[in-house]
Short mmCIF file of C-alpha atoms in Angstrom, two decimals:
data_model
loop_
_atom_site.label_atom_id
_atom_site.label_comp_id
_atom_site.label_asym_id
_atom_site.label_seq_id
_atom_site.Cartn_x
_atom_site.Cartn_y
_atom_site.Cartn_z
CA UNK A 1 79.69 92.66 114.99
CA UNK A 2 77.45 92.11 112.00
CA UNK A 3 76.18 88.58 111.42
CA UNK A 4 78.13 88.16 108.18
CA UNK A 5 81.33 89.45 109.74
CA UNK A 6 80.92 87.16 112.72
CA UNK A 7 80.27 84.17 110.46
CA UNK A 8 83.24 85.03 108.23
CA UNK A 9 85.55 85.45 111.21
CA UNK A 10 84.57 82.48 113.29
CA UNK A 11 84.26 79.89 110.54
CA UNK A 12 87.72 80.70 109.18
CA UNK A 13 89.49 81.71 112.39
CA UNK A 14 89.89 78.20 113.90
CA UNK A 15 91.38 76.94 110.64
CA UNK A 16 93.79 79.86 110.34
CA UNK A 17 94.86 79.67 113.97
CA UNK A 18 95.32 75.92 113.79
CA UNK A 19 97.36 75.87 110.59
CA UNK A 20 99.53 78.99 110.96
CA UNK A 21 99.43 79.77 114.70
CA UNK A 22 99.61 83.53 114.12
CA UNK A 23 101.14 85.78 116.76
CA UNK A 24 100.20 89.36 117.57
CA UNK A 25 101.91 92.28 119.25
CA UNK A 26 100.25 95.55 120.23
CA UNK A 27 96.60 94.71 119.58
CA UNK A 28 95.76 96.87 122.60
CA UNK A 29 96.73 99.88 120.44
CA UNK A 30 93.54 99.36 118.43
CA UNK A 31 90.96 101.54 120.21
CA UNK A 32 88.08 99.66 121.81
CA UNK A 33 85.62 102.13 120.32
CA UNK A 34 85.49 105.17 118.08
CA UNK A 35 86.77 105.83 114.56
CA UNK A 36 90.36 105.28 113.47
CA UNK A 37 92.31 104.43 110.34
CA UNK A 38 94.40 101.25 110.33
CA UNK A 39 97.30 101.71 107.90
CA UNK A 40 99.08 98.49 106.97
CA UNK A 41 101.83 97.27 104.70
CA UNK A 42 100.58 94.92 101.99
CA UNK A 43 102.53 91.75 101.25
CA UNK A 44 99.85 89.30 100.15
CA UNK A 45 96.16 88.75 99.53
CA UNK A 46 96.39 86.81 102.79
CA UNK A 47 96.67 90.16 104.62
CA UNK A 48 92.94 90.60 104.06
CA UNK A 49 92.32 87.30 105.84
CA UNK A 50 94.68 87.46 108.81
CA UNK A 51 94.16 91.07 109.88
CA UNK A 52 90.33 90.97 110.10
CA UNK A 53 90.49 87.63 111.92
CA UNK A 54 93.04 88.80 114.48
CA UNK A 55 91.66 92.29 115.06
CA UNK A 56 89.48 92.71 118.17
CA UNK A 57 87.13 94.95 116.15
CA UNK A 58 85.55 94.93 112.72
CA UNK A 59 87.60 96.64 110.04
CA UNK A 60 86.19 97.86 106.75
CA UNK A 61 88.76 97.56 103.97
CA UNK A 62 88.69 98.48 100.31
CA UNK A 63 89.66 95.60 98.04
CA UNK A 64 90.22 95.45 94.31
CA UNK A 65 87.08 94.46 92.43
CA UNK A 66 88.76 91.40 90.88
CA UNK A 67 88.55 89.61 94.24
CA UNK A 68 84.76 89.62 93.90
CA UNK A 69 84.46 88.40 90.31
CA UNK A 70 86.41 85.12 90.26
CA UNK A 71 85.03 82.08 88.46
CA UNK A 72 84.16 78.69 89.90
CA UNK A 73 83.77 77.54 93.47
CA UNK A 74 87.04 79.13 94.60
CA UNK A 75 86.09 82.49 93.11
CA UNK A 76 82.65 82.45 94.71
CA UNK A 77 84.10 81.40 98.07
CA UNK A 78 86.66 84.22 97.93
CA UNK A 79 83.99 86.78 97.11
CA UNK A 80 81.74 85.52 99.90
CA UNK A 81 84.55 85.69 102.44
CA UNK A 82 85.57 89.19 101.33
CA UNK A 83 82.03 90.44 101.78
CA UNK A 84 81.73 88.58 105.07
CA UNK A 85 84.70 90.45 106.56
CA UNK A 86 83.55 93.83 105.23
CA UNK A 87 85.78 94.17 102.19
CA UNK A 88 84.30 96.69 99.76
CA UNK A 89 85.04 96.23 96.03
CA UNK A 90 86.56 99.26 94.29
CA UNK A 91 87.80 99.63 90.72
CA UNK A 92 91.34 100.95 90.69
CA UNK A 93 93.27 103.18 88.35
CA UNK A 94 91.17 106.29 87.80
CA UNK A 95 90.14 109.50 89.52
CA UNK A 96 86.56 108.39 90.01
CA UNK A 97 87.74 105.33 91.93
CA UNK A 98 89.92 107.51 94.17
CA UNK A 99 86.98 109.80 94.92
CA UNK A 100 84.75 106.80 95.66
CA UNK A 101 87.36 105.38 98.04
CA UNK A 102 87.58 108.69 99.89
CA UNK A 103 83.80 108.92 100.24
CA UNK A 104 83.56 105.34 101.52
CA UNK A 105 86.33 105.94 104.05
CA UNK A 106 84.74 109.11 105.40
CA UNK A 107 81.35 107.40 105.71
CA UNK A 108 82.84 104.47 107.64
CA UNK A 109 84.70 106.80 109.99
CA UNK A 110 81.71 109.09 110.48
CA UNK A 111 79.83 106.03 111.73
CA UNK A 112 82.49 105.51 114.40
CA UNK A 113 84.04 102.43 112.80
CA UNK A 114 87.54 101.31 111.85
CA UNK A 115 88.71 101.84 108.28
CA UNK A 116 91.64 99.82 106.97
CA UNK A 117 93.88 100.94 104.13
CA UNK A 118 97.03 99.78 102.38
CA UNK A 119 98.82 103.06 101.58
CA UNK A 120 101.07 101.33 99.03
CA UNK A 121 97.95 100.82 96.91
CA UNK A 122 98.83 97.28 95.88
CA UNK A 123 100.81 94.29 97.11
CA UNK A 124 104.57 94.71 97.35
CA UNK A 125 106.18 92.96 94.36
CA UNK A 126 109.45 92.31 96.20
CA UNK A 127 108.71 92.14 99.93
CA UNK A 128 109.93 95.70 100.48
CA UNK A 129 107.88 98.62 101.75
CA UNK A 130 107.09 101.00 98.92
CA UNK A 131 106.12 104.66 98.75
CA UNK A 132 102.66 105.41 100.10
CA UNK A 133 99.92 107.18 98.16
CA UNK A 134 98.73 110.42 99.74
CA UNK A 135 95.06 109.42 99.82
CA UNK A 136 95.55 108.27 103.39
CA UNK A 137 96.62 111.78 104.42
CA UNK A 138 93.49 113.25 102.83
CA UNK A 139 91.30 110.79 104.72
CA UNK A 140 92.99 111.44 108.06
CA UNK A 141 92.84 115.22 107.73
CA UNK A 142 89.22 115.26 106.53
CA UNK A 143 88.00 112.82 109.18
CA UNK A 144 90.23 114.12 112.01
CA UNK A 145 90.84 110.63 113.34
CA UNK A 146 93.98 108.85 114.59
CA UNK A 147 96.05 106.52 112.44
CA UNK A 148 97.04 103.10 113.80
CA UNK A 149 100.15 101.76 111.99
CA UNK A 150 100.10 98.00 111.34
CA UNK A 151 102.74 95.57 110.07
CA UNK A 152 101.86 92.23 108.53
CA UNK A 153 104.71 89.73 108.93
CA UNK A 154 105.43 86.77 106.61
CA UNK A 155 102.07 86.77 104.80
CA UNK A 156 104.01 86.88 101.52
CA UNK A 157 105.50 83.50 102.42
CA UNK A 158 102.07 82.00 103.07
CA UNK A 159 100.66 83.19 99.77
CA UNK A 160 103.18 84.80 97.40
CA UNK A 161 101.95 86.74 94.40
CA UNK A 162 100.77 84.23 91.80
CA UNK A 163 100.22 81.37 94.27
CA UNK A 164 96.72 79.92 93.98
CA UNK A 165 96.72 78.26 97.39
CA UNK A 166 98.23 79.24 100.76
CA UNK A 167 101.34 77.44 102.00
CA UNK A 168 101.97 75.90 105.39
CA UNK A 169 105.03 76.09 107.61
CA UNK A 170 105.34 79.85 108.07
CA UNK A 171 104.58 81.82 111.23
CA UNK A 172 102.33 84.80 110.58
CA UNK A 173 102.52 87.94 112.68
CA UNK A 174 100.56 91.16 113.14
CA UNK A 175 102.31 94.02 114.91
CA UNK A 176 100.32 97.15 115.82
CA UNK A 177 101.88 100.46 116.84
CA UNK A 178 100.60 103.36 118.97
CA UNK A 179 98.15 105.83 117.45
CA UNK A 180 99.44 108.73 115.35
CA UNK A 181 97.69 112.09 115.64
CA UNK A 182 97.71 114.62 112.79
CA UNK A 183 94.77 116.72 113.97
CA UNK A 184 97.03 119.76 114.48
CA UNK A 185 97.51 119.94 110.70
CA UNK A 186 93.81 119.52 109.87
CA UNK A 187 93.02 123.25 109.86
CA UNK A 188 96.02 124.30 107.79
CA UNK A 189 96.30 124.54 104.00
CA UNK A 190 96.00 121.25 102.12
CA UNK A 191 98.95 121.25 99.78
CA UNK A 192 100.85 118.36 98.16
CA UNK A 193 103.86 118.94 100.43
CA UNK A 194 101.79 118.47 103.61
CA UNK A 195 100.03 115.39 102.23
CA UNK A 196 103.36 113.86 101.28
CA UNK A 197 104.93 114.62 104.69
CA UNK A 198 102.05 112.99 106.57
CA UNK A 199 102.04 109.97 104.28
CA UNK A 200 105.80 109.51 104.56
CA UNK A 201 105.58 109.76 108.35
CA UNK A 202 102.92 107.04 108.43
CA UNK A 203 105.04 104.82 106.17
CA UNK A 204 108.07 105.37 108.43
CA UNK A 205 106.09 104.09 111.42
CA UNK A 206 104.93 101.05 109.44
CA UNK A 207 108.52 100.38 108.43
CA UNK A 208 109.70 100.44 112.05
CA UNK A 209 107.09 97.82 112.89
CA UNK A 210 107.69 95.58 109.87
CA UNK A 211 111.47 95.83 109.59
CA UNK A 212 111.18 96.00 105.79
CA UNK A 213 113.62 97.76 103.51
CA UNK A 214 112.06 100.93 102.07
CA UNK A 215 111.80 101.83 98.39
CA UNK A 216 110.88 105.44 97.58
CA UNK A 217 108.91 104.34 94.54
CA UNK A 218 105.31 103.25 94.05
CA UNK A 219 104.81 99.48 94.17
CA UNK A 220 102.72 99.57 91.00
CA UNK A 221 105.75 100.79 89.04
CA UNK A 222 107.82 97.78 90.07
CA UNK A 223 105.21 95.15 89.23
CA UNK A 224 106.09 92.74 86.46
CA UNK A 225 103.84 93.08 83.38
CA UNK A 226 100.82 90.75 83.40
#
């Protein structure tokens, strides 16, 4: 592991484990070496803390740029932690950002590393699992790597949307499923139907792990204004 990642993990890990006593199931499904995509539901900003800490390997995630530009001590500490656990800032909401995210993902995977992604694109506004964006299917087909479905459990109770500080008294869980292989479709035509089918299949596996209700609508459309 890189020095910054190790520092970020092992300075925060004892605190997290002591306060929330997180449990895990299926961590052995994360390959010990080689590239793979970890596809997770997204309930809370706390997902980006618990999953890197509990994973046996480094994971490179994309994170919205706002996490790196906060003011004051808290903002600087958040930015430092995000960089320490290999979160890469990306502006959202335009085609250039989507292209940049794809390029970053393919570079990470080409180097034999793990790439983490939240297919919903943003945190769930209601605790349900929302429709996935097809960018994950493009990444998987281009890189020809397995997908590892992941479910974060109860992180929305630790830090709900709008909460400035995490809350105690909730058990956090990370459940990891067996690898999914879409390499057989990699040589076929890339059409919207195929991308949607692969994405929906990935989301179905995440749903089985998380137990969430599913909403066939993008999470961004259900977010309250502001």
